[in-house]
Structure formats: C-alpha cells, structure tokens
C-alpha cells in the first residue's frame, strides 16, 4: 500500500508543478463509492486519493 501512496503523491506533485487539475465527474465518484461500479481505473484511484489528500487538485464536473 505504501507504493500506491508514493505513486499518488508523486502524481499530485507533478500536477501541482504543471498547474493542472484532474477533471472528474461527481456521478462517477459517487457510483464508485456506492458500489455501483466494481472496477476502478487508475484515474478513479487517483481521484479517490486526491479527495482525501489534495482536494484542491480536482475540478469537479457535473
């Protein structure tokens, strides 16, 4: 799990350096956490990590 944390932190650091945000849909996030979607992509994992650790790096789309 530590390796995943390191990868997510590195990606977030890269996003900050490039002044980028992850564009992500509220609906997708909610469906993942409600168990409606069972397969998470790398992008989903990143969004989940960012919500918990650096929410300012997410640009929510409706």
PDB file of N, CA and C in Angstrom:
ATOM      1  N   UNK A   1       0.816  -1.198   0.000  1.00  0.00           N
ATOM      2  CA  UNK A   1       0.000   0.000   0.000  1.00  0.00           C
ATOM      3  C   UNK A   1       0.861   1.264   0.000  1.00  0.00           C
ATOM      4  N   UNK A   2       2.025   1.165   0.611  1.00  0.00           N
ATOM      5  CA  UNK A   2       2.909   2.326   0.657  1.00  0.00           C
ATOM      6  C   UNK A   2       3.326   2.728  -0.755  1.00  0.00           C
ATOM      7  N   UNK A   3       3.551   1.745  -1.620  1.00  0.00           N
ATOM      8  CA  UNK A   3       3.942   2.030  -3.003  1.00  0.00           C
ATOM      9  C   UNK A   3       2.846   2.830  -3.715  1.00  0.00           C
ATOM     10  N   UNK A   4       1.600   2.457  -3.506  1.00  0.00           N
ATOM     11  CA  UNK A   4       0.481   3.187  -4.103  1.00  0.00           C
ATOM     12  C   UNK A   4       0.431   4.620  -3.590  1.00  0.00           C
ATOM     13  N   UNK A   5       0.612   4.782  -2.297  1.00  0.00           N
ATOM     14  CA  UNK A   5       0.630   6.122  -1.704  1.00  0.00           C
ATOM     15  C   UNK A   5       1.736   6.981  -2.325  1.00  0.00           C
ATOM     16  N   UNK A   6       2.898   6.391  -2.517  1.00  0.00           N
ATOM     17  CA  UNK A   6       4.021   7.113  -3.107  1.00  0.00           C
ATOM     18  C   UNK A   6       3.714   7.506  -4.549  1.00  0.00           C
ATOM     19  N   UNK A   7       3.093   6.598  -5.300  1.00  0.00           N
ATOM     20  CA  UNK A   7       2.734   6.900  -6.690  1.00  0.00           C
ATOM     21  C   UNK A   7       1.719   8.027  -6.761  1.00  0.00           C
ATOM     22  N   UNK A   8       0.730   7.991  -5.882  1.00  0.00           N
ATOM     23  CA  UNK A   8      -0.306   9.024  -5.885  1.00  0.00           C
ATOM     24  C   UNK A   8       0.283  10.378  -5.474  1.00  0.00           C
ATOM     25  N   UNK A   9       1.145  10.368  -4.483  1.00  0.00           N
ATOM     26  CA  UNK A   9       1.789  11.610  -4.036  1.00  0.00           C
ATOM     27  C   UNK A   9       2.668  12.187  -5.146  1.00  0.00           C
ATOM     28  N   UNK A  10       3.376  11.323  -5.859  1.00  0.00           N
ATOM     29  CA  UNK A  10       4.224  11.786  -6.965  1.00  0.00           C
ATOM     30  C   UNK A  10       3.373  12.379  -8.085  1.00  0.00           C
ATOM     31  N   UNK A  11       2.254  11.741  -8.383  1.00  0.00           N
ATOM     32  CA  UNK A  11       1.356  12.261  -9.424  1.00  0.00           C
ATOM     33  C   UNK A  11       0.789  13.617  -9.011  1.00  0.00           C
ATOM     34  N   UNK A  12       0.405  13.752  -7.752  1.00  0.00           N
ATOM     35  CA  UNK A  12      -0.120  15.018  -7.252  1.00  0.00           C
ATOM     36  C   UNK A  12       0.951  16.107  -7.329  1.00  0.00           C
ATOM     37  N   UNK A  13       2.178  15.761  -6.978  1.00  0.00           N
ATOM     38  CA  UNK A  13       3.278  16.728  -7.042  1.00  0.00           C
ATOM     39  C   UNK A  13       3.498  17.185  -8.486  1.00  0.00           C
ATOM     40  N   UNK A  14       3.411  16.238  -9.418  1.00  0.00           N
ATOM     41  CA  UNK A  14       3.552  16.557 -10.835  1.00  0.00           C
ATOM     42  C   UNK A  14       2.412  17.485 -11.289  1.00  0.00           C
ATOM     43  N   UNK A  15       1.206  17.213 -10.830  1.00  0.00           N
ATOM     44  CA  UNK A  15       0.063  18.052 -11.189  1.00  0.00           C
ATOM     45  C   UNK A  15       0.244  19.480 -10.671  1.00  0.00           C
ATOM     46  N   UNK A  16       0.736  19.608  -9.448  1.00  0.00           N
ATOM     47  CA  UNK A  16       0.981  20.931  -8.870  1.00  0.00           C
ATOM     48  C   UNK A  16       2.041  21.664  -9.695  1.00  0.00           C
ATOM     49  N   UNK A  17       3.124  20.970 -10.038  1.00  0.00           N
ATOM     50  CA  UNK A  17       4.210  21.581 -10.810  1.00  0.00           C
ATOM     51  C   UNK A  17       3.733  22.059 -12.182  1.00  0.00           C
ATOM     52  N   UNK A  18       2.781  21.330 -12.766  1.00  0.00           N
ATOM     53  CA  UNK A  18       2.264  21.681 -14.085  1.00  0.00           C
ATOM     54  C   UNK A  18       1.007  22.547 -14.010  1.00  0.00           C
ATOM     55  N   UNK A  19       0.612  22.885 -12.781  1.00  0.00           N
ATOM     56  CA  UNK A  19      -0.580  23.701 -12.552  1.00  0.00           C
ATOM     57  C   UNK A  19      -1.814  23.075 -13.219  1.00  0.00           C
ATOM     58  N   UNK A  20      -1.961  21.763 -13.026  1.00  0.00           N
ATOM     59  CA  UNK A  20      -3.073  21.018 -13.626  1.00  0.00           C
ATOM     60  C   UNK A  20      -4.011  20.488 -12.555  1.00  0.00           C
ATOM     61  N   UNK A  21      -5.251  20.273 -12.964  1.00  0.00           N
ATOM     62  CA  UNK A  21      -6.239  19.645 -12.098  1.00  0.00           C
ATOM     63  C   UNK A  21      -6.823  18.448 -12.822  1.00  0.00           C
ATOM     64  N   UNK A  22      -7.298  17.497 -12.047  1.00  0.00           N
ATOM     65  CA  UNK A  22      -7.959  16.330 -12.608  1.00  0.00           C
ATOM     66  C   UNK A  22      -9.432  16.673 -12.798  1.00  0.00           C
ATOM     67  N   UNK A  23      -9.912  16.583 -14.019  1.00  0.00           N
ATOM     68  CA  UNK A  23     -11.326  16.790 -14.305  1.00  0.00           C
ATOM     69  C   UNK A  23     -12.026  15.454 -14.059  1.00  0.00           C
ATOM     70  N   UNK A  24     -12.999  15.477 -13.155  1.00  0.00           N
ATOM     71  CA  UNK A  24     -13.616  14.220 -12.739  1.00  0.00           C
ATOM     72  C   UNK A  24     -15.089  14.465 -12.422  1.00  0.00           C
ATOM     73  N   UNK A  25     -15.927  13.502 -12.734  1.00  0.00           N
ATOM     74  CA  UNK A  25     -17.365  13.657 -12.542  1.00  0.00           C
ATOM     75  C   UNK A  25     -17.806  13.199 -11.149  1.00  0.00           C
ATOM     76  N   UNK A  26     -18.644  14.026 -10.520  1.00  0.00           N
ATOM     77  CA  UNK A  26     -19.223  13.675  -9.220  1.00  0.00           C
ATOM     78  C   UNK A  26     -19.986  12.364  -9.306  1.00  0.00           C
ATOM     79  N   UNK A  27     -20.727  12.184 -10.398  1.00  0.00           N
ATOM     80  CA  UNK A  27     -21.546  10.988 -10.564  1.00  0.00           C
ATOM     81  C   UNK A  27     -20.692   9.723 -10.541  1.00  0.00           C
ATOM     82  N   UNK A  28     -19.588   9.740 -11.248  1.00  0.00           N
ATOM     83  CA  UNK A  28     -18.695   8.574 -11.268  1.00  0.00           C
ATOM     84  C   UNK A  28     -18.148   8.301  -9.873  1.00  0.00           C
ATOM     85  N   UNK A  29     -17.709   9.346  -9.196  1.00  0.00           N
ATOM     86  CA  UNK A  29     -17.165   9.196  -7.841  1.00  0.00           C
ATOM     87  C   UNK A  29     -18.212   8.590  -6.908  1.00  0.00           C
ATOM     88  N   UNK A  30     -19.420   9.115  -6.966  1.00  0.00           N
ATOM     89  CA  UNK A  30     -20.490   8.620  -6.098  1.00  0.00           C
ATOM     90  C   UNK A  30     -20.851   7.177  -6.423  1.00  0.00           C
ATOM     91  N   UNK A  31     -20.905   6.837  -7.698  1.00  0.00           N
ATOM     92  CA  UNK A  31     -21.244   5.469  -8.097  1.00  0.00           C
ATOM     93  C   UNK A  31     -20.172   4.469  -7.657  1.00  0.00           C
ATOM     94  N   UNK A  32     -18.903   4.877  -7.698  1.00  0.00           N
ATOM     95  CA  UNK A  32     -17.826   4.010  -7.209  1.00  0.00           C
ATOM     96  C   UNK A  32     -17.993   3.722  -5.723  1.00  0.00           C
ATOM     97  N   UNK A  33     -18.293   4.749  -4.962  1.00  0.00           N
ATOM     98  CA  UNK A  33     -18.398   4.596  -3.512  1.00  0.00           C
ATOM     99  C   UNK A  33     -19.717   3.972  -3.076  1.00  0.00           C
ATOM    100  N   UNK A  34     -20.712   3.993  -3.943  1.00  0.00           N
ATOM    101  CA  UNK A  34     -21.980   3.320  -3.645  1.00  0.00           C
ATOM    102  C   UNK A  34     -21.945   1.857  -4.064  1.00  0.00           C
ATOM    103  N   UNK A  35     -20.858   1.436  -4.720  1.00  0.00           N
ATOM    104  CA  UNK A  35     -20.710   0.052  -5.134  1.00  0.00           C
ATOM    105  C   UNK A  35     -21.362  -0.272  -6.465  1.00  0.00           C
ATOM    106  N   UNK A  36     -21.818   0.745  -7.191  1.00  0.00           N
ATOM    107  CA  UNK A  36     -22.451   0.508  -8.492  1.00  0.00           C
ATOM    108  C   UNK A  36     -21.421   0.164  -9.570  1.00  0.00           C
ATOM    109  N   UNK A  37     -20.199   0.656  -9.399  1.00  0.00           N
ATOM    110  CA  UNK A  37     -19.107   0.350 -10.316  1.00  0.00           C
ATOM    111  C   UNK A  37     -18.100  -0.468  -9.527  1.00  0.00           C
ATOM    112  N   UNK A  38     -17.755  -1.638 -10.042  1.00  0.00           N
ATOM    113  CA  UNK A  38     -16.892  -2.545  -9.285  1.00  0.00           C
ATOM    114  C   UNK A  38     -15.436  -2.540  -9.743  1.00  0.00           C
ATOM    115  N   UNK A  39     -15.178  -2.027 -10.928  1.00  0.00           N
ATOM    116  CA  UNK A  39     -13.815  -1.999 -11.447  1.00  0.00           C
ATOM    117  C   UNK A  39     -13.325  -0.550 -11.472  1.00  0.00           C
ATOM    118  N   UNK A  40     -12.302  -0.286 -10.700  1.00  0.00           N
ATOM    119  CA  UNK A  40     -11.741   1.061 -10.623  1.00  0.00           C
ATOM    120  C   UNK A  40     -10.580   1.184 -11.605  1.00  0.00           C
ATOM    121  N   UNK A  41     -10.533   2.290 -12.321  1.00  0.00           N
ATOM    122  CA  UNK A  41      -9.410   2.575 -13.202  1.00  0.00           C
ATOM    123  C   UNK A  41      -8.325   3.292 -12.395  1.00  0.00           C
ATOM    124  N   UNK A  42      -7.152   3.460 -12.994  1.00  0.00           N
ATOM    125  CA  UNK A  42      -6.088   4.231 -12.327  1.00  0.00           C
ATOM    126  C   UNK A  42      -6.561   5.655 -12.060  1.00  0.00           C
ATOM    127  N   UNK A  43      -7.343   6.193 -12.980  1.00  0.00           N
ATOM    128  CA  UNK A  43      -7.876   7.553 -12.829  1.00  0.00           C
ATOM    129  C   UNK A  43      -8.824   7.631 -11.627  1.00  0.00           C
ATOM    130  N   UNK A  44      -9.639   6.585 -11.437  1.00  0.00           N
ATOM    131  CA  UNK A  44     -10.553   6.537 -10.295  1.00  0.00           C
ATOM    132  C   UNK A  44      -9.778   6.503  -8.982  1.00  0.00           C
ATOM    133  N   UNK A  45      -8.730   5.701  -8.953  1.00  0.00           N
ATOM    134  CA  UNK A  45      -7.897   5.593  -7.749  1.00  0.00           C
ATOM    135  C   UNK A  45      -7.238   6.941  -7.450  1.00  0.00           C
ATOM    136  N   UNK A  46      -6.748   7.607  -8.487  1.00  0.00           N
ATOM    137  CA  UNK A  46      -6.144   8.924  -8.293  1.00  0.00           C
ATOM    138  C   UNK A  46      -7.171   9.916  -7.756  1.00  0.00           C
ATOM    139  N   UNK A  47      -8.355   9.933  -8.331  1.00  0.00           N
ATOM    140  CA  UNK A  47      -9.399  10.849  -7.861  1.00  0.00           C
ATOM    141  C   UNK A  47      -9.726  10.588  -6.395  1.00  0.00           C
ATOM    142  N   UNK A  48      -9.834   9.329  -6.027  1.00  0.00           N
ATOM    143  CA  UNK A  48     -10.135   8.982  -4.638  1.00  0.00           C
ATOM    144  C   UNK A  48      -9.028   9.458  -3.709  1.00  0.00           C
ATOM    145  N   UNK A  49      -7.784   9.257  -4.117  1.00  0.00           N
ATOM    146  CA  UNK A  49      -6.653   9.696  -3.300  1.00  0.00           C
ATOM    147  C   UNK A  49      -6.644  11.227  -3.167  1.00  0.00           C
ATOM    148  N   UNK A  50      -6.892  11.908  -4.283  1.00  0.00           N
ATOM    149  CA  UNK A  50      -6.890  13.372  -4.249  1.00  0.00           C
ATOM    150  C   UNK A  50      -7.987  13.922  -3.341  1.00  0.00           C
ATOM    151  N   UNK A  51      -9.156  13.316  -3.370  1.00  0.00           N
ATOM    152  CA  UNK A  51     -10.253  13.771  -2.493  1.00  0.00           C
ATOM    153  C   UNK A  51      -9.807  13.736  -1.035  1.00  0.00           C
ATOM    154  N   UNK A  52      -9.071  12.709  -0.677  1.00  0.00           N
ATOM    155  CA  UNK A  52      -8.648  12.538   0.718  1.00  0.00           C
ATOM    156  C   UNK A  52      -7.436  13.388   1.092  1.00  0.00           C
ATOM    157  N   UNK A  53      -6.543  13.642   0.117  1.00  0.00           N
ATOM    158  CA  UNK A  53      -5.264  14.265   0.451  1.00  0.00           C
ATOM    159  C   UNK A  53      -5.045  15.647  -0.157  1.00  0.00           C
ATOM    160  N   UNK A  54      -5.544  15.890  -1.357  1.00  0.00           N
ATOM    161  CA  UNK A  54      -5.350  17.188  -2.006  1.00  0.00           C
ATOM    162  C   UNK A  54      -6.571  17.540  -2.870  1.00  0.00           C
ATOM    163  N   UNK A  55      -7.707  17.765  -2.225  1.00  0.00           N
ATOM    164  CA  UNK A  55      -8.950  18.002  -2.972  1.00  0.00           C
ATOM    165  C   UNK A  55      -8.907  19.231  -3.879  1.00  0.00           C
ATOM    166  N   UNK A  56      -7.990  20.130  -3.629  1.00  0.00           N
ATOM    167  CA  UNK A  56      -7.880  21.327  -4.478  1.00  0.00           C
ATOM    168  C   UNK A  56      -7.393  20.985  -5.890  1.00  0.00           C
ATOM    169  N   UNK A  57      -6.918  19.765  -6.077  1.00  0.00           N
ATOM    170  CA  UNK A  57      -6.430  19.353  -7.394  1.00  0.00           C
ATOM    171  C   UNK A  57      -7.504  18.678  -8.255  1.00  0.00           C
ATOM    172  N   UNK A  58      -8.748  18.674  -7.766  1.00  0.00           N
ATOM    173  CA  UNK A  58      -9.840  18.097  -8.550  1.00  0.00           C
ATOM    174  C   UNK A  58     -10.747  19.205  -9.061  1.00  0.00           C
ATOM    175  N   UNK A  59     -11.045  19.139 -10.327  1.00  0.00           N
ATOM    176  CA  UNK A  59     -12.023  20.037 -10.943  1.00  0.00           C
ATOM    177  C   UNK A  59     -13.256  19.168 -11.172  1.00  0.00           C
ATOM    178  N   UNK A  60     -14.277  19.368 -10.325  1.00  0.00           N
ATOM    179  CA  UNK A  60     -15.478  18.537 -10.419  1.00  0.00           C
ATOM    180  C   UNK A  60     -16.329  18.937 -11.595  1.00  0.00           C
ATOM    181  N   UNK A  61     -16.798  17.923 -12.305  1.00  0.00           N
ATOM    182  CA  UNK A  61     -17.702  18.142 -13.422  1.00  0.00           C
ATOM    183  C   UNK A  61     -19.026  17.470 -13.087  1.00  0.00           C
ATOM    184  N   UNK A  62     -20.099  18.099 -13.525  1.00  0.00           N
ATOM    185  CA  UNK A  62     -21.428  17.530 -13.253  1.00  0.00           C
ATOM    186  C   UNK A  62     -22.024  16.854 -14.436  1.00  0.00           C
TER     187      UNK A  62
END
